[in-house]
Each structure stands twice: as C-alpha cells, then as structure tokens.
Amino acid sequence: MKRRVAILISGRGSNMSALIKAATAPDFPAEISLVISNKADAFGLERAKAAGVTTLVIESKPFGKDRAGFEKVLQDALDQHGIELICLGGFMRLFTAEFARAWYGRMLNIHPSLLPSFPGLDPHGQALRAGVKLSGATVHFVIPETDAGPIVMQGAVPVSDHDTAETLSERILEVEHRIYPAALSLLANGKVKIEGDVCTTAGSGSLENYLVSPVLS
Ligand code: GAR
C-alpha cells in the first residue's frame, strides 16, 4: 500500500510539483493525496490542481498568533484524508512544539542550505556572506526548532564567486527537486531510522563521490 502524503505549501510549489511528478511512477511508495496551502493565492495550488491533486486552503492569517487553533483545523483535514506523512514545501508558518512532536518522524521539510548552516530566512544570502564554496539543500525531519531535526538527505552544489542569491538559489533548487522525492521514497519505504538526533539509511552505499570547489581551469 502506498503511504498517503500531504504537502503543505505557501507559495510557488516547485518542490511540491517535483514530489507529485515522482509519485506518478508506479513503483513510488507514496501517493500525494492532498495539497494544503495556508495562502489562498499560492501559485502552487494551480499547479496541484493541474496535476489532478486534491487541494485545500486553510488560511492561517485569520488565526493570527493562535497557532494551536490553526493546527486543530489542519489536523482535522489531515485526519479526514487519512494522511500518514507530511512534506513541507516552502510552508512559511511555524508550528507549535506539540504539533511538531505529534508528527515527529512522519513530517519532512526541505531547506536550501547544508544544515545546520544557515537556517531561517535568506539562506542563500547567508551562504554568500559567509563565503562558503559549497552549499546545497537538506531534507530533514521536523522538530520544534526551525530548520533543524534529523537529516535524511543532503545535496551539495559549488558556489561561484559570481553568484548572486538568485543564481545560487536556482542551482540549489535543481538539487532540491532531486533529493526531496528521493528522501520521501526512503521514508515511505521504511528505510530510514532515527537514533537520537541522527537519521541513518538502510543500505546506503558508495562514499566515492565528492565535490571540490573552486576548481581551477
Ligand atoms: C524552497 O527553496 C525551500 O527549500 C524553501 O522555500 C522554497 C520553496 O520553493 N524552504 C525554506 O526556506 C524552509 N525554511 P517552492 O515553493 O518552489 O518549493
């Protein structure tokens, strides 16, 4: 049986689209059963509808600081649709510790940096200001702290001297679209295990690929 997944979005939904596309493969172990946006005008909603996925809007704004009130409505929707796993795809709303704990081990997030470096806002700008030569993306389990939690998968890209936040974000986004479906597949297949703060993957293999930056020509 395929695991039933909800994707939570707030914006353009490109990671959501990558997950929806991957899940159309017959052997993918999860199905995208529901897309929920906390913003009625999120472009991702159109993309999800075009892909034939059920969508739902639960506006968070009217709840203001009442996070628990918003989460009660969210949890009801997840229950109604029999959701087993959640993927956050650019979902720009913080959860209460209670909600994060209730879904611990069953809720993934993607962040465009090699965590634990550069959590929070403007990770691309943070990476450029720090002068790192490699950056990337991280899929991790959600915990009460923002952009933290056991790491399932990371992908790295070189950072060029000429990069802007825009060019770096485009390069990282390509990696995001590769690793998010791969990480969800691992989770849905029961291949990942959390031990304390660390996530391990059954059958993870070759350590021979590496990335060096800068490369001199
Ligand atoms: C993605 O780059 C994702 O990594 C980031 O928001 C973007 C959403 O794009 N998430 C975070 O920064 C979480 N802290 P998308 O809507 O096109 O998937």
mmCIF file of C-alpha atoms and ligand atoms in Angstrom:
data_model
loop_
_atom_site.group_PDB
_atom_site.id
_atom_site.type_symbol
_atom_site.label_atom_id
_atom_site.label_comp_id
_atom_site.label_asym_id
_atom_site.label_seq_id
_atom_site.Cartn_x
_atom_site.Cartn_y
_atom_site.Cartn_z
ATOM 1 C CA MET A 1 0.000 0.000 0.000
ATOM 2 C CA LYS A 2 1.274 3.438 -0.909
ATOM 3 C CA ARG A 3 1.667 5.817 2.012
ATOM 4 C CA ARG A 4 -0.732 8.761 1.923
ATOM 5 C CA VAL A 5 1.123 12.085 1.842
ATOM 6 C CA ALA A 6 0.003 15.693 2.289
ATOM 7 C CA ILE A 7 2.203 18.513 1.015
ATOM 8 C CA LEU A 8 1.912 21.850 2.809
ATOM 9 C CA ILE A 9 2.768 24.943 0.783
ATOM 10 C CA SER A 10 2.630 28.728 0.984
ATOM 11 C CA GLY A 11 3.910 29.760 -2.445
ATOM 12 C CA ARG A 12 5.021 28.661 -5.891
ATOM 13 C CA GLY A 13 5.214 24.946 -5.058
ATOM 14 C CA SER A 14 8.101 23.786 -7.233
ATOM 15 C CA ASN A 15 9.160 21.153 -4.679
ATOM 16 C CA MET A 16 5.527 20.084 -4.465
ATOM 17 C CA SER A 17 5.479 19.613 -8.247
ATOM 18 C CA ALA A 18 8.680 17.547 -8.097
ATOM 19 C CA LEU A 19 7.093 15.309 -5.456
ATOM 20 C CA ILE A 20 3.832 14.974 -7.405
ATOM 21 C CA LYS A 21 5.762 14.052 -10.553
ATOM 22 C CA ALA A 22 7.917 11.479 -8.789
ATOM 23 C CA ALA A 23 4.863 9.937 -7.149
ATOM 24 C CA THR A 24 3.297 9.185 -10.531
ATOM 25 C CA ALA A 25 5.868 6.403 -11.010
ATOM 26 C CA PRO A 26 4.131 3.062 -10.416
ATOM 27 C CA ASP A 27 6.841 1.862 -8.043
ATOM 28 C CA PHE A 28 6.964 5.070 -5.947
ATOM 29 C CA PRO A 29 5.992 4.050 -2.392
ATOM 30 C CA ALA A 30 3.837 7.113 -1.631
ATOM 31 C CA GLU A 31 0.934 8.939 -3.206
ATOM 32 C CA ILE A 32 0.295 12.657 -2.927
ATOM 33 C CA SER A 33 -3.245 12.608 -1.570
ATOM 34 C CA LEU A 34 -3.633 16.248 -0.616
ATOM 35 C CA VAL A 35 -2.022 19.668 -1.030
ATOM 36 C CA ILE A 36 -2.817 22.238 1.639
ATOM 37 C CA SER A 37 -1.943 25.907 1.364
ATOM 38 C CA ASN A 38 -2.180 28.455 4.151
ATOM 39 C CA LYS A 39 -2.478 31.150 1.478
ATOM 40 C CA ALA A 40 -5.396 31.310 -0.969
ATOM 41 C CA ASP A 41 -3.267 32.902 -3.706
ATOM 42 C CA ALA A 42 -0.374 30.413 -3.596
ATOM 43 C CA PHE A 43 0.617 29.610 -7.186
ATOM 44 C CA GLY A 44 1.299 26.031 -6.158
ATOM 45 C CA LEU A 45 -2.452 25.473 -5.777
ATOM 46 C CA GLU A 46 -2.909 25.935 -9.550
ATOM 47 C CA ARG A 47 -0.048 23.544 -10.230
ATOM 48 C CA ALA A 48 -1.526 20.916 -7.912
ATOM 49 C CA LYS A 49 -4.986 21.237 -9.485
ATOM 50 C CA ALA A 50 -3.484 20.949 -12.971
ATOM 51 C CA ALA A 51 -1.817 17.722 -11.821
ATOM 52 C CA GLY A 52 -5.161 16.406 -10.585
ATOM 53 C CA VAL A 53 -4.286 16.512 -6.876
ATOM 54 C CA THR A 54 -6.922 17.468 -4.284
ATOM 55 C CA THR A 55 -6.235 20.905 -2.815
ATOM 56 C CA LEU A 56 -7.390 22.670 0.298
ATOM 57 C CA VAL A 57 -6.881 26.213 1.555
ATOM 58 C CA ILE A 58 -6.672 26.790 5.293
ATOM 59 C CA GLU A 59 -5.885 30.472 5.652
ATOM 60 C CA SER A 60 -3.576 30.988 8.602
ATOM 61 C CA LYS A 61 -3.878 34.765 8.725
ATOM 62 C CA PRO A 62 -7.265 34.879 10.489
ATOM 63 C CA PHE A 63 -5.742 32.783 13.304
ATOM 64 C CA GLY A 64 -3.060 35.421 13.982
ATOM 65 C CA LYS A 65 -0.907 34.170 16.837
ATOM 66 C CA ASP A 66 -3.313 31.319 17.629
ATOM 67 C CA ARG A 67 -1.098 28.609 16.144
ATOM 68 C CA ALA A 68 -2.892 25.829 18.001
ATOM 69 C CA GLY A 69 -6.241 26.991 16.556
ATOM 70 C CA PHE A 70 -4.854 26.795 13.015
ATOM 71 C CA GLU A 71 -3.310 23.399 13.695
ATOM 72 C CA LYS A 72 -6.588 21.991 15.009
ATOM 73 C CA VAL A 73 -8.249 22.737 11.638
ATOM 74 C CA LEU A 74 -5.161 21.409 9.841
ATOM 75 C CA GLN A 75 -5.131 18.199 11.890
ATOM 76 C CA ASP A 76 -8.850 17.630 11.190
ATOM 77 C CA ALA A 77 -8.187 17.910 7.438
ATOM 78 C CA LEU A 78 -5.225 15.523 7.675
ATOM 79 C CA ASP A 79 -7.379 13.034 9.601
ATOM 80 C CA GLN A 80 -10.254 13.300 7.135
ATOM 81 C CA HIS A 81 -7.912 12.418 4.264
ATOM 82 C CA GLY A 82 -6.131 9.622 6.146
ATOM 83 C CA ILE A 83 -2.755 11.328 5.833
ATOM 84 C CA GLU A 84 0.227 9.341 7.134
ATOM 85 C CA LEU A 85 3.164 11.549 6.117
ATOM 86 C CA ILE A 86 3.598 15.320 5.654
ATOM 87 C CA CYS A 87 6.066 17.103 3.369
ATOM 88 C CA LEU A 88 6.568 20.827 3.902
ATOM 89 C CA GLY A 89 7.364 22.552 0.618
ATOM 90 C CA GLY A 90 8.070 26.206 1.292
ATOM 91 C CA PHE A 91 5.445 26.250 4.051
ATOM 92 C CA MET A 92 6.155 29.540 5.762
ATOM 93 C CA ARG A 93 4.404 29.088 9.076
ATOM 94 C CA LEU A 94 5.905 27.865 12.314
ATOM 95 C CA PHE A 95 4.302 25.002 14.213
ATOM 96 C CA THR A 96 3.706 24.669 17.920
ATOM 97 C CA ALA A 97 6.040 22.235 19.654
ATOM 98 C CA GLU A 98 3.004 19.998 20.268
ATOM 99 C CA PHE A 99 2.181 19.684 16.568
ATOM 100 C CA ALA A 100 5.838 19.086 15.624
ATOM 101 C CA ARG A 101 6.107 16.398 18.330
ATOM 102 C CA ALA A 102 2.838 14.733 17.289
ATOM 103 C CA TRP A 103 4.184 14.330 13.730
ATOM 104 C CA TYR A 104 7.782 13.570 14.702
ATOM 105 C CA GLY A 105 9.283 11.006 12.334
ATOM 106 C CA ARG A 106 6.415 11.481 9.888
ATOM 107 C CA MET A 107 6.955 15.097 8.751
ATOM 108 C CA LEU A 108 9.739 16.220 6.406
ATOM 109 C CA ASN A 109 10.960 19.703 5.477
ATOM 110 C CA ILE A 110 13.361 20.915 2.818
ATOM 111 C CA HIS A 111 15.663 23.870 3.357
ATOM 112 C CA PRO A 112 18.019 25.422 0.785
ATOM 113 C CA SER A 113 21.300 25.168 2.693
ATOM 114 C CA LEU A 114 23.540 22.471 4.085
ATOM 115 C CA LEU A 115 22.038 22.452 7.581
ATOM 116 C CA PRO A 116 22.959 23.097 10.333
ATOM 117 C CA SER A 117 24.497 26.035 8.427
ATOM 118 C CA PHE A 118 22.243 28.924 7.507
ATOM 119 C CA PRO A 119 18.804 28.081 8.927
ATOM 120 C CA GLY A 120 15.986 30.613 8.803
ATOM 121 C CA LEU A 121 15.484 33.436 6.353
ATOM 122 C CA ASP A 122 17.689 34.263 3.360
ATOM 123 C CA PRO A 123 19.856 31.127 3.473
ATOM 124 C CA HIS A 124 21.355 31.935 0.058
ATOM 125 C CA GLY A 125 22.403 35.419 1.180
ATOM 126 C CA GLN A 126 23.756 33.949 4.418
ATOM 127 C CA ALA A 127 25.854 31.446 2.410
ATOM 128 C CA LEU A 128 27.232 34.163 0.124
ATOM 129 C CA ARG A 129 28.092 36.448 3.036
ATOM 130 C CA ALA A 130 29.876 33.580 4.797
ATOM 131 C CA GLY A 131 31.904 32.934 1.612
ATOM 132 C CA VAL A 132 31.293 29.179 1.617
ATOM 133 C CA LYS A 133 32.453 27.378 -1.512
ATOM 134 C CA LEU A 134 29.829 24.648 -1.318
ATOM 135 C CA SER A 135 26.186 24.985 -0.389
ATOM 136 C CA GLY A 136 23.142 22.876 -1.105
ATOM 137 C CA ALA A 137 19.872 21.599 0.230
ATOM 138 C CA THR A 138 18.756 19.468 3.169
ATOM 139 C CA VAL A 139 15.734 17.252 3.734
ATOM 140 C CA HIS A 140 15.179 16.730 7.447
ATOM 141 C CA PHE A 141 12.587 15.582 9.952
ATOM 142 C CA VAL A 142 10.722 18.458 11.550
ATOM 143 C CA ILE A 143 11.278 19.208 15.232
ATOM 144 C CA PRO A 144 10.059 22.202 17.244
ATOM 145 C CA GLU A 145 13.178 24.241 16.340
ATOM 146 C CA THR A 146 13.044 25.889 12.903
ATOM 147 C CA ASP A 147 15.092 24.304 10.080
ATOM 148 C CA ALA A 148 16.548 21.690 12.402
ATOM 149 C CA GLY A 149 15.991 17.996 13.034
ATOM 150 C CA PRO A 150 17.492 14.666 11.963
ATOM 151 C CA ILE A 151 18.893 14.964 8.445
ATOM 152 C CA VAL A 152 17.596 12.461 5.893
ATOM 153 C CA MET A 153 19.410 13.636 2.765
ATOM 154 C CA GLN A 154 21.580 16.472 1.519
ATOM 155 C CA GLY A 155 22.757 17.557 -1.905
ATOM 156 C CA ALA A 156 25.667 19.929 -2.468
ATOM 157 C CA VAL A 157 26.453 22.440 -5.212
ATOM 158 C CA PRO A 158 29.507 24.651 -5.817
ATOM 159 C CA VAL A 159 29.209 28.360 -5.011
ATOM 160 C CA SER A 160 30.835 30.628 -7.584
ATOM 161 C CA ASP A 161 32.490 33.979 -6.908
ATOM 162 C CA HIS A 162 29.959 35.475 -9.296
ATOM 163 C CA ASP A 163 26.873 34.029 -7.665
ATOM 164 C CA THR A 164 24.010 36.194 -6.504
ATOM 165 C CA ALA A 165 21.293 34.922 -4.175
ATOM 166 C CA GLU A 166 19.178 34.359 -7.310
ATOM 167 C CA THR A 167 21.723 32.303 -9.274
ATOM 168 C CA LEU A 168 22.645 30.270 -6.209
ATOM 169 C CA SER A 169 19.002 29.597 -5.395
ATOM 170 C CA GLU A 170 18.377 28.363 -8.969
ATOM 171 C CA ARG A 171 21.293 25.917 -8.725
ATOM 172 C CA ILE A 172 20.186 24.685 -5.306
ATOM 173 C CA LEU A 173 16.565 24.334 -6.428
ATOM 174 C CA GLU A 174 17.617 21.719 -9.005
ATOM 175 C CA VAL A 175 19.163 19.688 -6.191
ATOM 176 C CA GLU A 176 16.069 20.183 -4.024
ATOM 177 C CA HIS A 177 13.897 18.676 -6.745
ATOM 178 C CA ARG A 178 16.154 15.619 -6.865
ATOM 179 C CA ILE A 179 16.625 14.934 -3.178
ATOM 180 C CA TYR A 180 13.108 15.619 -1.882
ATOM 181 C CA PRO A 181 11.432 12.786 -3.833
ATOM 182 C CA ALA A 182 14.374 10.508 -3.019
ATOM 183 C CA ALA A 183 14.100 11.256 0.702
ATOM 184 C CA LEU A 184 10.327 10.765 0.722
ATOM 185 C CA SER A 185 10.792 7.455 -1.055
ATOM 186 C CA LEU A 186 13.247 6.318 1.631
ATOM 187 C CA LEU A 187 10.865 7.325 4.420
ATOM 188 C CA ALA A 188 7.818 5.732 2.782
ATOM 189 C CA ASN A 189 9.791 2.547 2.190
ATOM 190 C CA GLY A 190 10.763 2.367 5.873
ATOM 191 C CA LYS A 191 14.459 2.667 5.042
ATOM 192 C CA VAL A 192 15.301 5.477 7.450
ATOM 193 C CA LYS A 193 15.768 5.162 11.178
ATOM 194 C CA ILE A 194 16.097 7.916 13.772
ATOM 195 C CA GLU A 195 18.575 7.284 16.569
ATOM 196 C CA GLY A 196 18.673 10.281 18.919
ATOM 197 C CA ASP A 197 19.400 13.320 16.765
ATOM 198 C CA VAL A 198 20.747 11.266 13.877
ATOM 199 C CA CYS A 199 18.921 9.655 10.972
ATOM 200 C CA THR A 200 20.507 6.633 9.284
ATOM 201 C CA THR A 201 19.579 4.980 5.999
ATOM 202 C CA ALA A 202 19.454 1.248 5.430
ATOM 203 C CA GLY A 203 21.623 0.126 2.538
ATOM 204 C CA SER A 204 23.304 3.498 1.939
ATOM 205 C CA GLY A 205 26.339 2.778 -0.173
ATOM 206 C CA SER A 206 29.191 4.340 -2.101
ATOM 207 C CA LEU A 207 31.110 7.172 -0.467
ATOM 208 C CA GLU A 208 33.285 7.735 -3.538
ATOM 209 C CA ASN A 209 31.578 10.800 -4.974
ATOM 210 C CA TYR A 210 32.820 14.152 -3.729
ATOM 211 C CA LEU A 211 32.646 17.751 -4.756
ATOM 212 C CA VAL A 212 35.526 20.243 -4.630
ATOM 213 C CA SER A 213 35.090 23.984 -5.124
ATOM 214 C CA PRO A 214 36.670 26.101 -6.552
ATOM 215 C CA VAL A 215 38.049 24.053 -9.433
ATOM 216 C CA LEU A 216 40.864 25.831 -11.266
ATOM 217 C CA SER A 217 40.940 25.504 -15.040
HETATM 218 C C1 GAR B 1 12.444 26.171 -1.380
HETATM 219 O O1 GAR B 1 13.691 26.650 -1.808
HETATM 220 C C2 GAR B 1 12.563 25.556 0.009
HETATM 221 O O2 GAR B 1 13.784 24.915 0.213
HETATM 222 C C3 GAR B 1 12.441 26.788 0.882
HETATM 223 O O3 GAR B 1 11.424 27.541 0.279
HETATM 224 C C4 GAR B 1 11.463 27.317 -1.127
HETATM 225 C C5 GAR B 1 10.084 26.968 -1.602
HETATM 226 O O4 GAR B 1 10.058 26.861 -3.003
HETATM 227 N N1 GAR B 1 12.135 26.448 2.232
HETATM 228 C C6 GAR B 1 12.646 27.090 3.293
HETATM 229 O O5 GAR B 1 13.372 28.052 3.203
HETATM 230 C C7 GAR B 1 12.251 26.490 4.647
HETATM 231 N N2 GAR B 1 12.932 27.156 5.689
HETATM 232 P P1 GAR B 1 8.927 26.059 -3.733
HETATM 233 O O6 GAR B 1 7.608 26.624 -3.230
HETATM 234 O O7 GAR B 1 9.141 26.367 -5.192
HETATM 235 O O8 GAR B 1 9.092 24.612 -3.398
#
